[in-house]
Amino acid sequence: AYVTRGKVKDQVTGDEMQPDEGFLKSIEEQIAIIGPAADGFRQEVIAYLWSASRRGEKISYESYEPLKEAIEKKLMHSVRDISRIITKARTRDAEQRQKYDNMVENLLAQGYSEESIDTILKYAANHLWKD
């Protein structure tokens, strides 16, 4: 959608939305793609995936190595951030503390008890790095 200047259809709501350029940039930054280089990188990815598709190859995030590397780095960074938020670490900063409090509030609003929230978050913290 970004390359064709089109919109993206939300799979849940069906609404048409603009491509999330902030998210694209956050992935590209993982492999030092910034500024004007981003357009070229996005064109390369689309050209590669289009070519692979025409050859009948199965397309996944792993199909184009630079994209795979960027996505995996972004995921690892996100897991580290989530891990810091959900563990009761002394190193949690004010922003992480706020995110933790918001997460607990959301779980309470969904009917979870304080005890079950603690159990869920301990489980998540212990299993984020596995796999």
C-alpha positions as a LaTeX table, in Angstrom:
\begin{tabular}{lrrr}
\hline
Residue & $x$ (\AA) & $y$ (\AA) & $z$ (\AA) \\
\hline
Ala1 & 0.00 & 0.00 & 0.00 \\
Tyr2 & 2.87 & 2.39 & 0.76 \\
Val3 & 4.50 & 1.89 & $-2.64$ \\
Thr4 & 1.25 & 2.23 & $-4.58$ \\
Arg5 & 0.09 & 5.13 & $-2.37$ \\
Gly6 & $-2.97$ & 3.06 & $-1.54$ \\
Lys7 & $-4.73$ & 2.29 & 1.71 \\
Val8 & $-4.61$ & $-0.77$ & 3.92 \\
Lys9 & $-7.78$ & $-2.60$ & 4.92 \\
Asp10 & $-7.94$ & $-3.39$ & 8.64 \\
Gln11 & $-8.56$ & $-7.15$ & 8.94 \\
Val12 & $-10.64$ & $-6.73$ & 12.10 \\
Thr13 & $-12.74$ & $-3.62$ & 11.44 \\
Gly14 & $-12.69$ & $-3.55$ & 7.64 \\
Asp15 & $-11.76$ & 0.14 & 7.75 \\
Glu16 & $-9.38$ & 1.54 & 5.16 \\
Met17 & $-6.31$ & 3.15 & 6.71 \\
Gln18 & $-3.11$ & 4.84 & 5.60 \\
Pro19 & 0.03 & 2.66 & 5.77 \\
Asp20 & 1.74 & 2.93 & 9.16 \\
Glu21 & 4.94 & 4.70 & 8.13 \\
Gly22 & 6.10 & 5.00 & 11.73 \\
Phe23 & 6.03 & 1.22 & 12.05 \\
Leu24 & 7.84 & 0.80 & 8.73 \\
Lys25 & 10.54 & 3.24 & 9.87 \\
Ser26 & 10.95 & 1.46 & 13.20 \\
Ile27 & 11.71 & $-1.78$ & 11.34 \\
Glu28 & 13.99 & $-0.15$ & 8.77 \\
Glu29 & 16.00 & 1.58 & 11.49 \\
Gln30 & 17.02 & $-1.83$ & 12.80 \\
Ile31 & 19.26 & $-2.24$ & 9.75 \\
Ala32 & 20.29 & 1.41 & 9.42 \\
Ile33 & 17.83 & 2.30 & 6.66 \\
Ile34 & 16.90 & 5.92 & 7.33 \\
Gly35 & 15.66 & 8.97 & 5.49 \\
Pro36 & 15.66 & 8.86 & 1.68 \\
Ala37 & 17.13 & 5.33 & 1.66 \\
Ala38 & 13.80 & 4.02 & 2.99 \\
Asp39 & 11.97 & 4.53 & $-0.31$ \\
Gly40 & 14.65 & 2.62 & $-2.18$ \\
Phe41 & 14.61 & $-0.20$ & 0.35 \\
Arg42 & 10.83 & $-0.47$ & 0.18 \\
Gln43 & 10.98 & $-0.59$ & $-3.63$ \\
Glu44 & 13.63 & $-3.34$ & $-3.45$ \\
Val45 & 11.49 & $-5.40$ & $-1.08$ \\
Ile46 & 8.41 & $-5.06$ & $-3.29$ \\
Ala47 & 10.37 & $-5.88$ & $-6.46$ \\
Tyr48 & 11.92 & $-8.95$ & $-4.85$ \\
Leu49 & 8.61 & $-10.21$ & $-3.45$ \\
Trp50 & 6.79 & $-9.54$ & $-6.72$ \\
Ser51 & 9.45 & $-11.49$ & $-8.62$ \\
Ala52 & 9.34 & $-14.38$ & $-6.15$ \\
Ser53 & 5.56 & $-14.45$ & $-6.36$ \\
Arg54 & 5.67 & $-14.64$ & $-10.16$ \\
Arg55 & 8.06 & $-17.60$ & $-9.87$ \\
Gly56 & 5.47 & $-19.31$ & $-7.68$ \\
Glu57 & 7.55 & $-19.13$ & $-4.51$ \\
Lys58 & 5.85 & $-18.99$ & $-1.14$ \\
Ile59 & 6.15 & $-15.49$ & 0.34 \\
Ser60 & 6.91 & $-14.88$ & 4.01 \\
Tyr61 & 8.84 & $-12.34$ & 6.03 \\
Glu62 & 11.86 & $-14.64$ & 5.62 \\
Ser63 & 11.79 & $-14.41$ & 1.82 \\
Tyr64 & 14.01 & $-11.32$ & 1.60 \\
Glu65 & 17.03 & $-11.57$ & 3.91 \\
Pro66 & 17.46 & $-7.84$ & 4.72 \\
Leu67 & 13.77 & $-7.60$ & 5.62 \\
Lys68 & 13.99 & $-10.77$ & 7.72 \\
Glu69 & 16.97 & $-9.35$ & 9.61 \\
Ala70 & 15.18 & $-6.05$ & 10.27 \\
Ile71 & 11.97 & $-7.72$ & 11.47 \\
Glu72 & 13.82 & $-10.13$ & 13.76 \\
Lys73 & 15.86 & $-7.31$ & 15.31 \\
Lys74 & 12.67 & $-5.31$ & 15.86 \\
Leu75 & 10.98 & $-8.31$ & 17.50 \\
Met76 & 13.95 & $-8.91$ & 19.82 \\
His77 & 13.95 & $-5.24$ & 20.81 \\
Ser78 & 10.20 & $-5.42$ & 21.49 \\
Val79 & 10.56 & $-8.59$ & 23.57 \\
Arg80 & 13.27 & $-6.93$ & 25.68 \\
Asp81 & 10.99 & $-3.93$ & 26.25 \\
Ile82 & 8.02 & $-6.13$ & 27.16 \\
Ser83 & 10.18 & $-8.23$ & 29.45 \\
Arg84 & 11.33 & $-5.12$ & 31.33 \\
Ile85 & 7.75 & $-3.96$ & 31.67 \\
Ile86 & 6.21 & $-7.19$ & 32.96 \\
Thr87 & 8.98 & $-8.25$ & 35.32 \\
Lys88 & 9.21 & $-6.66$ & 38.73 \\
Ala89 & 12.62 & $-5.25$ & 38.02 \\
Arg90 & 14.17 & $-2.38$ & 39.90 \\
Thr91 & 15.37 & $-1.06$ & 36.56 \\
Arg92 & 11.86 & $-0.25$ & 35.36 \\
Asp93 & 11.72 & 3.45 & 34.47 \\
Ala94 & 8.69 & 5.73 & 34.83 \\
Glu95 & 7.42 & 5.02 & 31.30 \\
Gln96 & 7.74 & 1.26 & 31.79 \\
Arg97 & 6.03 & 1.53 & 35.20 \\
Gln98 & 3.14 & 3.40 & 33.54 \\
Lys99 & 2.85 & 0.73 & 30.83 \\
Tyr100 & 2.84 & $-1.98$ & 33.52 \\
Asp101 & 0.12 & $-0.17$ & 35.47 \\
Asn102 & $-1.95$ & 0.25 & 32.28 \\
Met103 & $-1.56$ & $-3.44$ & 31.48 \\
Val104 & $-2.72$ & $-4.42$ & 34.98 \\
Glu105 & $-5.68$ & $-2.01$ & 34.76 \\
Asn106 & $-6.72$ & $-3.51$ & 31.40 \\
Leu107 & $-6.52$ & $-7.05$ & 32.76 \\
Leu108 & $-8.53$ & $-6.06$ & 35.85 \\
Ala109 & $-11.14$ & $-4.46$ & 33.57 \\
Gln110 & $-11.38$ & $-7.75$ & 31.66 \\
Gly111 & $-12.20$ & $-9.61$ & 34.87 \\
Tyr112 & $-8.83$ & $-11.01$ & 35.90 \\
Ser113 & $-8.04$ & $-11.06$ & 39.62 \\
Glu114 & $-4.88$ & $-9.48$ & 41.08 \\
Glu115 & $-3.55$ & $-12.97$ & 41.84 \\
Ser116 & $-4.17$ & $-14.30$ & 38.33 \\
Ile117 & $-2.60$ & $-11.19$ & 36.79 \\
Asp118 & 0.53 & $-11.75$ & 38.85 \\
Thr119 & 0.62 & $-15.40$ & 37.73 \\
Ile120 & 0.08 & $-14.50$ & 34.07 \\
Leu121 & 2.79 & $-11.86$ & 34.08 \\
Lys122 & 5.28 & $-14.13$ & 35.86 \\
Tyr123 & 4.57 & $-16.85$ & 33.31 \\
Ala124 & 5.00 & $-14.42$ & 30.41 \\
Ala125 & 8.24 & $-13.05$ & 31.84 \\
Asn126 & 9.67 & $-16.54$ & 32.24 \\
His127 & 8.66 & $-17.70$ & 28.77 \\
Leu128 & 9.31 & $-14.67$ & 26.55 \\
Trp129 & 12.87 & $-15.69$ & 25.73 \\
Lys130 & 12.09 & $-19.34$ & 25.02 \\
Asp131 & 11.62 & $-20.62$ & 21.47 \\
\hline
\end{tabular}
